[in-house]
Coordinates of C-alpha atoms and ligand atoms in Angstrom, one line a residue:
X1 CA 148.8 -35.9 85.6
X2 CA 146.7 -33.2 84.7
X3 CA 148.5 -30.1 84.3
X4 CA 147.5 -28.1 87.2
X5 CA 148.2 -24.3 87.9
X6 CA 147.6 -24.4 91.6
X7 CA 147.8 -26.4 94.6
X8 CA 145.4 -25.3 96.8
X9 CA 145.8 -26.7 100.6
X10 CA 142.6 -26.6 102.6
X11 CA 139.0 -26.2 101.2
X12 CA 137.9 -24.0 103.5
X13 CA 136.2 -20.6 102.2
X14 CA 139.5 -19.0 101.4
X15 CA 140.8 -21.9 99.4
X16 CA 137.4 -22.5 97.3
X17 CA 136.9 -19.0 96.5
X18 CA 140.4 -18.9 95.1
X19 CA 140.2 -22.3 93.0
X20 CA 136.7 -20.9 91.7
X21 CA 137.9 -17.5 90.7
X22 CA 141.0 -18.9 89.1
X23 CA 139.1 -21.4 87.4
X24 CA 137.2 -18.5 85.6
X25 CA 140.3 -17.2 84.4
X26 CA 141.0 -20.7 82.8
X27 CA 143.5 -21.7 85.5
X28 CA 143.2 -25.6 86.9
X29 CA 143.7 -26.5 90.5
X30 CA 143.8 -29.3 92.8
X31 CA 142.6 -28.8 96.3
X32 CA 143.6 -31.1 99.1
X33 CA 141.9 -31.2 102.3
X34 CA 142.4 -33.5 105.1
X35 CA 139.0 -33.5 106.5
X36 CA 136.4 -35.7 104.7
X37 CA 134.3 -33.0 103.1
X38 CA 134.8 -29.3 102.2
X39 CA 133.7 -26.1 103.6
X40 CA 136.0 -25.3 106.3
X41 CA 134.8 -24.6 109.6
X42 CA 131.5 -23.2 107.8
X43 CA 130.8 -26.9 107.2
X44 CA 126.9 -27.8 107.9
X45 CA 125.1 -31.0 107.3
X46 CA 121.4 -32.0 107.7
X47 CA 119.9 -34.4 110.0
X48 CA 116.2 -35.2 110.5
X49 CA 115.5 -32.0 108.2
X50 CA 117.7 -29.6 110.1
X51 CA 120.5 -28.1 109.2
X52 CA 123.5 -28.4 111.9
X53 CA 126.5 -26.0 111.8
X54 CA 129.4 -28.7 112.7
X55 CA 132.1 -26.3 113.9
X56 CA 129.9 -23.7 115.9
X57 CA 127.0 -21.1 114.8
X58 CA 127.9 -19.7 111.6
X59 CA 125.7 -16.3 111.0
X60 CA 126.6 -14.6 108.0
X61 CA 126.9 -10.8 108.4
X62 CA 128.6 -8.1 106.8
X63 CA 128.3 -4.3 105.4
X64 CA 130.5 -5.2 102.1
X65 CA 128.0 -5.4 99.8
X66 CA 130.1 -6.8 97.1
X67 CA 130.8 -10.1 99.4
X68 CA 127.1 -10.1 100.2
X69 CA 125.9 -10.2 96.4
X70 CA 128.9 -12.7 95.6
X71 CA 127.8 -15.1 98.3
X72 CA 124.0 -15.0 97.0
X73 CA 125.0 -16.3 93.9
X74 CA 125.8 -19.9 95.2
X75 CA 123.1 -20.2 97.8
X76 CA 119.4 -18.5 98.8
X77 CA 119.7 -16.6 102.3
X78 CA 117.0 -16.4 104.5
X79 CA 116.1 -13.2 107.0
X80 CA 117.8 -14.5 110.0
X81 CA 119.0 -12.0 112.6
X82 CA 120.6 -13.0 115.4
X83 CA 119.3 -12.3 118.9
X84 CA 121.1 -14.1 121.8
X85 CA 119.7 -14.9 125.3
X86 CA 121.9 -15.0 127.9
X87 CA 120.9 -17.2 131.1
X88 CA 122.9 -15.9 134.4
X89 CA 121.7 -18.8 137.3
X90 CA 118.4 -19.1 135.8
X91 CA 117.7 -15.6 135.2
X92 CA 117.5 -14.3 131.3
X93 CA 119.1 -11.1 129.9
X94 CA 118.7 -9.9 126.3
X95 CA 122.2 -9.3 124.5
X96 CA 124.1 -7.5 123.4
X97 CA 123.8 -5.1 126.1
X98 CA 120.9 -2.5 125.0
X99 CA 117.5 -1.1 126.7
X100 CA 116.2 -4.5 127.2
X101 CA 119.0 -5.9 129.3
X102 CA 119.3 -2.6 131.5
X103 CA 115.3 -3.0 132.3
X104 CA 116.2 -6.8 133.3
X105 CA 119.0 -5.7 135.3
X106 CA 118.0 -2.6 136.8
X107 CA 114.4 -1.6 135.8
X108 CA 115.4 1.3 133.9
X109 CA 112.7 2.2 131.5
X110 CA 114.8 5.2 129.4
X111 CA 117.6 6.1 128.0
X112 CA 118.5 8.8 130.4
X113 CA 117.5 6.3 133.5
X114 CA 119.9 3.7 131.9
X115 CA 123.0 6.2 131.3
X116 CA 122.8 7.2 134.9
X117 CA 123.0 3.7 136.0
X118 CA 125.9 3.2 134.2
X119 CA 127.7 6.1 134.9
X120 CA 127.0 5.4 138.7
X121 CA 128.4 2.1 138.6
X122 CA 131.3 3.1 136.1
X123 CA 132.4 6.0 138.9
X124 CA 132.5 3.6 141.8
X125 CA 134.9 1.4 139.6
X126 CA 137.0 4.5 138.6
X127 CA 137.3 5.5 142.2
X128 CA 138.7 2.7 143.0
X129 CA 141.2 2.2 140.3
X130 CA 142.5 6.0 141.3
X131 CA 145.1 7.0 138.4
X132 CA 146.3 3.7 137.4
X133 CA 145.3 2.0 134.2
X134 CA 143.3 -1.0 134.6
X135 CA 145.8 -4.0 134.9
X136 CA 143.4 -7.2 134.0
X137 CA 140.3 -7.6 132.0
X138 CA 138.1 -7.7 135.3
X139 CA 139.1 -4.2 135.8
X140 CA 139.3 -3.0 132.3
X141 CA 135.5 -4.6 131.6
X142 CA 134.3 -2.8 135.3
X143 CA 135.7 0.5 134.3
X144 CA 133.8 0.4 131.0
X145 CA 130.5 -0.8 132.2
X146 CA 130.3 -1.0 136.0
X147 CA 129.8 -4.7 138.4
X148 CA 126.3 -5.6 137.7
X149 CA 126.8 -6.2 134.0
X150 CA 130.2 -7.5 134.4
X151 CA 129.3 -9.8 137.3
X152 CA 126.1 -11.2 135.6
X153 CA 127.1 -11.3 132.1
X154 CA 130.9 -11.1 131.4
X155 CA 132.9 -12.9 134.1
X156 CA 132.0 -16.4 133.9
X157 CA 131.8 -16.4 130.2
X158 CA 134.7 -14.9 129.7
X159 CA 136.9 -17.2 132.2
X160 CA 135.3 -20.3 130.6
X161 CA 136.2 -19.0 127.2
X162 CA 139.9 -18.2 128.0
X163 CA 140.3 -21.0 131.0
X164 CA 141.8 -18.6 133.1
X165 CA 140.5 -16.1 135.9
X166 CA 139.6 -12.8 134.5
X167 CA 142.0 -11.1 137.1
X168 CA 144.8 -13.1 135.0
X169 CA 143.8 -12.1 131.7
X170 CA 145.3 -9.1 130.1
X171 CA 142.9 -5.9 129.9
X172 CA 143.6 -5.5 126.2
X173 CA 141.2 -8.6 125.2
X174 CA 138.1 -6.2 126.1
X175 CA 139.1 -2.6 123.9
X176 CA 135.4 -1.6 124.2
X177 CA 131.9 -2.8 125.1
X178 CA 129.5 -1.6 123.0
X179 CA 126.3 -0.5 124.7
X180 CA 123.1 0.8 122.9
X181 CA 120.4 2.7 124.3
X182 CA 117.7 1.6 122.1
X183 CA 115.5 -1.4 122.7
X184 CA 117.4 -3.5 120.1
X185 CA 118.5 -7.2 120.2
X186 CA 119.9 -7.6 117.2
X187 CA 123.5 -8.8 117.9
X188 CA 125.1 -7.6 114.5
X189 CA 125.6 -4.0 113.4
X190 CA 125.5 -4.9 110.0
X191 CA 123.4 -3.9 107.2
X192 CA 123.2 -7.4 105.5
X193 CA 122.5 -10.9 107.9
X194 CA 121.2 -14.3 107.1
X195 CA 121.7 -18.1 107.0
X196 CA 121.9 -20.0 103.7
X197 CA 118.6 -22.1 103.2
X198 CA 120.0 -25.6 103.3
X199 CA 123.7 -24.7 104.9
X200 CA 126.7 -23.5 104.0
X201 CA 128.5 -26.6 102.4
X202 CA 126.6 -26.0 99.1
X203 CA 127.9 -22.9 98.4
X204 CA 131.3 -24.3 98.2
X205 CA 129.9 -27.3 96.1
X206 CA 128.6 -24.9 93.6
X207 CA 131.8 -23.0 93.3
X208 CA 133.3 -26.4 92.5
X209 CA 130.5 -27.1 89.9
X210 CA 130.4 -23.9 88.6
X211 CA 134.3 -24.2 87.6
X212 CA 134.2 -25.9 83.9
X213 CA 136.1 -28.8 85.4
X214 CA 139.1 -26.8 86.3
X215 CA 138.8 -27.6 90.1
X216 CA 139.8 -31.1 91.7
X217 CA 139.1 -31.9 95.2
X218 CA 140.7 -34.6 97.1
X219 CA 139.3 -34.9 100.8
X220 CA 140.8 -37.2 103.2
X221 CA 144.1 -35.7 102.1
X222 CA 146.7 -34.1 104.4
X223 CA 148.9 -31.8 102.7
X224 CA 151.7 -33.4 105.1
X225 CA 151.5 -36.6 104.2
X226 CA 152.8 -35.7 100.7
X227 CA 154.5 -32.0 101.0
X228 CA 157.8 -32.3 99.8
X229 CA 156.4 -34.1 96.4
X230 CA 153.6 -31.8 96.1
X231 CA 155.9 -29.0 96.4
X232 CA 158.2 -30.0 93.7
X233 CA 155.3 -30.8 91.4
X234 CA 153.1 -27.5 91.6
X235 CA 154.3 -24.0 90.5
X236 CA 152.3 -22.2 92.6
X237 CA 150.5 -22.9 95.9
X238 CA 147.7 -21.5 98.0
X239 CA 148.1 -22.8 101.7
X240 CA 145.7 -22.2 104.1
X241 CA 146.8 -24.4 106.7
X242 CA 148.7 -23.7 109.9
X243 CA 151.7 -21.6 109.2
X244 CA 153.7 -22.8 112.3
X245 CA 153.0 -26.4 111.0
X246 CA 154.2 -25.6 107.6
X247 CA 157.7 -24.8 108.5
X248 CA 157.8 -27.8 111.4
X249 CA 157.4 -25.1 114.2
X250 CA 161.1 -24.3 114.2
X251 CA 160.3 -20.5 115.6
X252 CA 157.8 -22.1 118.0
X253 CA 154.4 -23.2 118.3
X254 CA 151.3 -20.7 118.0
X255 CA 148.6 -20.8 120.5
X256 CA 145.1 -21.6 120.2
X257 CA 141.8 -22.0 122.1
X258 CA 140.0 -24.8 121.3
X259 CA 136.0 -26.1 121.3
X260 CA 134.4 -29.2 122.0
X261 CA 130.9 -29.8 120.7
X262 CA 128.4 -32.1 121.8
X263 CA 125.4 -32.6 119.5
X264 CA 122.2 -34.2 121.0
X265 CA 119.2 -35.0 119.1
X266 CA 115.9 -34.5 121.7
X267 CA 112.6 -35.5 121.2
X268 CA 111.1 -32.0 121.5
X269 CA 109.6 -29.7 119.0
X270 CA 111.0 -26.9 120.5
X271 CA 114.0 -27.1 123.1
X272 CA 115.1 -23.5 124.2
X273 CA 113.0 -21.3 122.0
X274 CA 115.8 -19.4 121.0
X275 CA 119.0 -20.3 118.2
X276 CA 121.6 -19.3 120.9
X277 CA 121.8 -19.2 124.6
X278 CA 124.8 -18.0 126.6
X279 CA 125.3 -19.6 130.0
X280 CA 127.3 -16.6 131.8
X281 CA 127.8 -18.2 135.1
X282 CA 130.8 -19.9 135.8
X283 CA 129.3 -23.1 137.2
X284 CA 127.8 -24.5 134.0
X285 CA 130.8 -26.2 132.3
X286 CA 129.7 -24.9 128.5
X287 CA 129.5 -21.6 127.5
X288 CA 126.3 -21.7 124.9
X289 CA 123.7 -24.0 123.7
X290 CA 123.0 -23.5 120.1
X291 CA 119.3 -25.1 118.9
X292 CA 119.8 -25.3 115.0
X293 CA 116.1 -25.2 113.9
X294 CA 115.8 -21.8 114.9
X295 CA 118.1 -20.7 112.5
X296 CA 115.9 -21.5 109.5
X297 CA 112.5 -20.4 111.4
X298 CA 111.7 -24.2 111.6
X299 CA 108.7 -25.2 113.8
X300 CA 108.5 -29.0 112.7
X301 CA 106.6 -31.3 114.8
X302 CA 109.1 -34.1 116.4
X303 CA 112.8 -33.7 117.0
X304 CA 115.1 -30.8 117.4
X305 CA 119.0 -30.8 117.5
X306 CA 120.9 -28.9 120.0
X307 CA 124.5 -28.3 120.4
X308 CA 126.3 -27.6 123.4
X309 CA 129.7 -25.5 123.3
X310 CA 132.6 -26.3 125.8
X311 CA 135.5 -24.4 125.5
X312 CA 138.9 -26.3 126.1
X313 CA 142.8 -26.0 126.2
X314 CA 144.2 -26.5 122.7
X315 CA 146.6 -28.9 121.9
X316 CA 147.9 -30.5 118.1
X317 CA 145.5 -33.3 118.7
X318 CA 142.5 -30.7 118.7
X319 CA 141.0 -28.3 116.6
X320 CA 142.5 -24.8 116.5
X321 CA 139.6 -22.5 116.7
X322 CA 140.8 -19.1 118.3
X323 CA 144.2 -17.6 117.7
X324 CA 145.7 -16.3 121.2
X325 CA 146.9 -12.6 119.9
X326 CA 149.4 -11.9 122.6
X327 CA 152.8 -10.2 122.2
X328 CA 154.6 -13.7 122.0
X329 CA 152.4 -15.1 119.5
X330 CA 152.5 -12.1 117.5
X331 CA 156.1 -12.1 117.3
X332 CA 156.0 -15.9 116.5
X333 CA 153.7 -15.3 113.6
X334 CA 155.9 -12.2 112.1
X335 CA 158.9 -14.8 112.4
X336 CA 156.8 -17.5 110.3
X337 CA 155.3 -14.3 107.5
X338 CA 159.0 -13.2 107.3
X339 CA 160.5 -16.8 106.5
X340 CA 157.5 -17.3 104.0
X341 CA 158.2 -14.1 102.1
X342 CA 162.2 -15.0 101.8
X343 CA 162.0 -18.8 101.3
X344 CA 159.0 -19.7 99.7
X345 CA 157.8 -16.6 97.4
X346 CA 155.8 -19.1 95.3
X347 CA 153.4 -19.9 98.0
X348 CA 150.4 -17.6 98.9
X349 CA 149.7 -18.2 103.1
X350 CA 146.1 -17.1 103.4
X351 CA 142.8 -17.7 105.3
X352 CA 142.5 -17.9 109.3
X353 CA 145.3 -20.3 109.8
X354 CA 148.0 -19.0 107.4
X355 CA 147.5 -15.4 108.6
X356 CA 146.8 -16.6 112.3
X357 CA 143.7 -14.0 112.6
X358 CA 140.2 -14.4 113.4
X359 CA 138.6 -13.7 110.4
X360 CA 134.6 -13.7 110.3
X361 CA 133.6 -15.2 107.0
X362 CA 132.9 -11.8 105.3
X363 CA 136.6 -10.9 106.0
X364 CA 137.6 -14.4 104.7
X365 CA 135.5 -13.6 101.3
X366 CA 137.0 -10.0 101.0
X367 CA 140.5 -11.3 101.7
X368 CA 140.1 -14.0 99.1
X369 CA 139.0 -11.2 96.4
X370 CA 142.2 -9.3 97.5
X371 CA 144.4 -11.9 96.9
X372 CA 142.9 -13.2 93.5
X373 CA 143.1 -9.4 92.3
X374 CA 146.7 -9.6 93.3
X375 CA 147.6 -12.7 91.9
X376 CA 145.8 -11.9 88.4
X377 CA 146.5 -8.1 88.0
X378 CA 142.9 -7.4 88.4
X379 CA 141.6 -3.7 89.2
X380 CA 140.8 -2.6 92.5
X381 CA 137.5 -1.4 91.1
X382 CA 136.5 -4.9 89.8
X383 CA 133.6 -6.2 91.6
X384 CA 133.8 -10.0 91.8
X385 CA 129.8 -10.4 92.4
X386 CA 129.1 -8.9 88.9
X387 CA 131.5 -11.3 87.1
Ligands
FDA1 P1 138.9 -22.6 107.4 O1 139.6 -23.2 108.7 O2 137.4 -22.8 107.3 O3 139.3 -23.7 106.3 C1 140.7 -24.5 106.4 C2 140.6 -25.9 105.9 O4 142.0 -26.2 105.6 C3 140.1 -26.7 106.8 O5 138.9 -27.2 106.1 C4 141.1 -27.7 107.1 O6 140.9 -28.9 107.5 C5 142.2 -27.7 105.8 N1 143.5 -27.7 106.6 C6 144.3 -27.5 107.3 N2 145.7 -28.0 107.2 C7 145.4 -28.8 106.3 C8 146.3 -29.9 105.9 N3 147.5 -29.9 106.2 N4 146.1 -30.5 104.8 C9 145.0 -30.3 104.2 N5 144.0 -29.6 104.5 C10 144.0 -28.6 105.4 N6 132.3 -16.3 111.0 C11 131.2 -15.7 110.7 O7 131.3 -14.6 109.9 N7 130.0 -15.8 111.6 C12 130.0 -16.3 112.7 O8 128.9 -16.6 113.1 C13 131.0 -17.2 112.8 N8 131.1 -18.1 114.0 C14 132.2 -18.8 114.3 C15 132.1 -19.8 115.2 C16 133.4 -20.4 115.5 C17 133.2 -21.1 116.9 C18 134.5 -20.3 114.9 C19 135.7 -21.0 115.5 C20 134.6 -19.6 114.0 C21 133.3 -18.8 113.2 N9 133.5 -17.7 112.3 C22 132.4 -17.1 111.8 C23 134.6 -17.5 111.5 C24 134.7 -18.9 110.0 O9 134.5 -20.0 110.9 C25 136.2 -18.4 109.5 O10 135.6 -17.1 108.8 C26 136.3 -19.3 108.1 O11 136.2 -20.5 108.3 C27 137.7 -19.2 107.7 O12 137.8 -19.6 106.2 P2 139.2 -20.4 105.9 O13 139.2 -20.8 104.5 O14 140.4 -19.4 106.3 O15 139.7 -21.3 107.0

């Protein structure tokens, strides 16, 4: 019965930032969220004093200072830097590919030695290819980095991720393979990086708390149970669910890859000595094991919590995680986006499911700012962090 200005479908980062910023401009929103909690895929909970990420490890990293200053208004960040270790059949390598990896792989000690080794491996691959372009992911990866790194650190992991042989995967999945000729295991090449102390969910709870009572959230509420009523009652809608589902899949179903997470509480102070270990062979059924306490630098006696991440085929009964951006899906998405503009100009389709794109969190924040700018006629120069 309240006079809402907006219906927002989905309480993930995109929806919550929009609701918070709309409230600052005096607009009232109702957020409907089908899960029992807010935060979308960034949702975290605390167990045995350890912050667990429910939908895979979320490390905040960005070069965007506005986004970095903005998010830190809602939580304090630690100085965590992601450093991933790869386990290939019991041998450990540092990631991303850098001088440490090359030393572990070949014993090379200087950048020149490492360069020469990679060049030598690439030349063999390029000779095999002759004049033709790489026809699949395997050929593409070998032509970029050679066989040793491909076989030990890329092949098994990628095949598990996509559920298909590397020779059956398209070459475009790997465009570049960044290599660093310095001893530097920092996974991300971004200026700002960290984990919110106490987890991500508080960020979105604080956004609601700091909205002058203008944001109401209904959890455990699926938009599709009330679609027609809601659409008829709300003048303006922000929809962050799946765009194909909104149109009842009339142009076909967009494909995703899914994941299954297995959490374990273990009676150990320190199980694996690192937050993320990737298993890069093809036999181990999971791709990575996270040990959450290391994201917070916790060394408490007693318990630790680990999560194994298993890639799996997606169907409508599972969570959709990674869009499969091939030609077929791109065409289908375009048909929905065109239909959305034509038949529902009053609805903004946003976020990773509404736009069928993989977004990192900082990109979602930035995209939400731009949507707010557009919706409220705000200048490009306006800085949300200083508002
Ligand atoms: P998000 O999916 O978070 O929220 C959408 C919300 O809408 C969900 O809560 C959903 O339940 C709800 N919803 C959908 N349909 C609905 C309906 N019909 N009715 C009601 N509610 C509905 N990023 C990064 O920067 N660093 C990282 O380390 C990682 N790591 C990472 C790991 C894994 C495994 C994945 C899959 C993703 C990441 N990300 C990441 C990306 C990050 O998860 C992503 O950027 C944000 O969650 C996107 O926020 P959105 O609001 O767009 O969607």
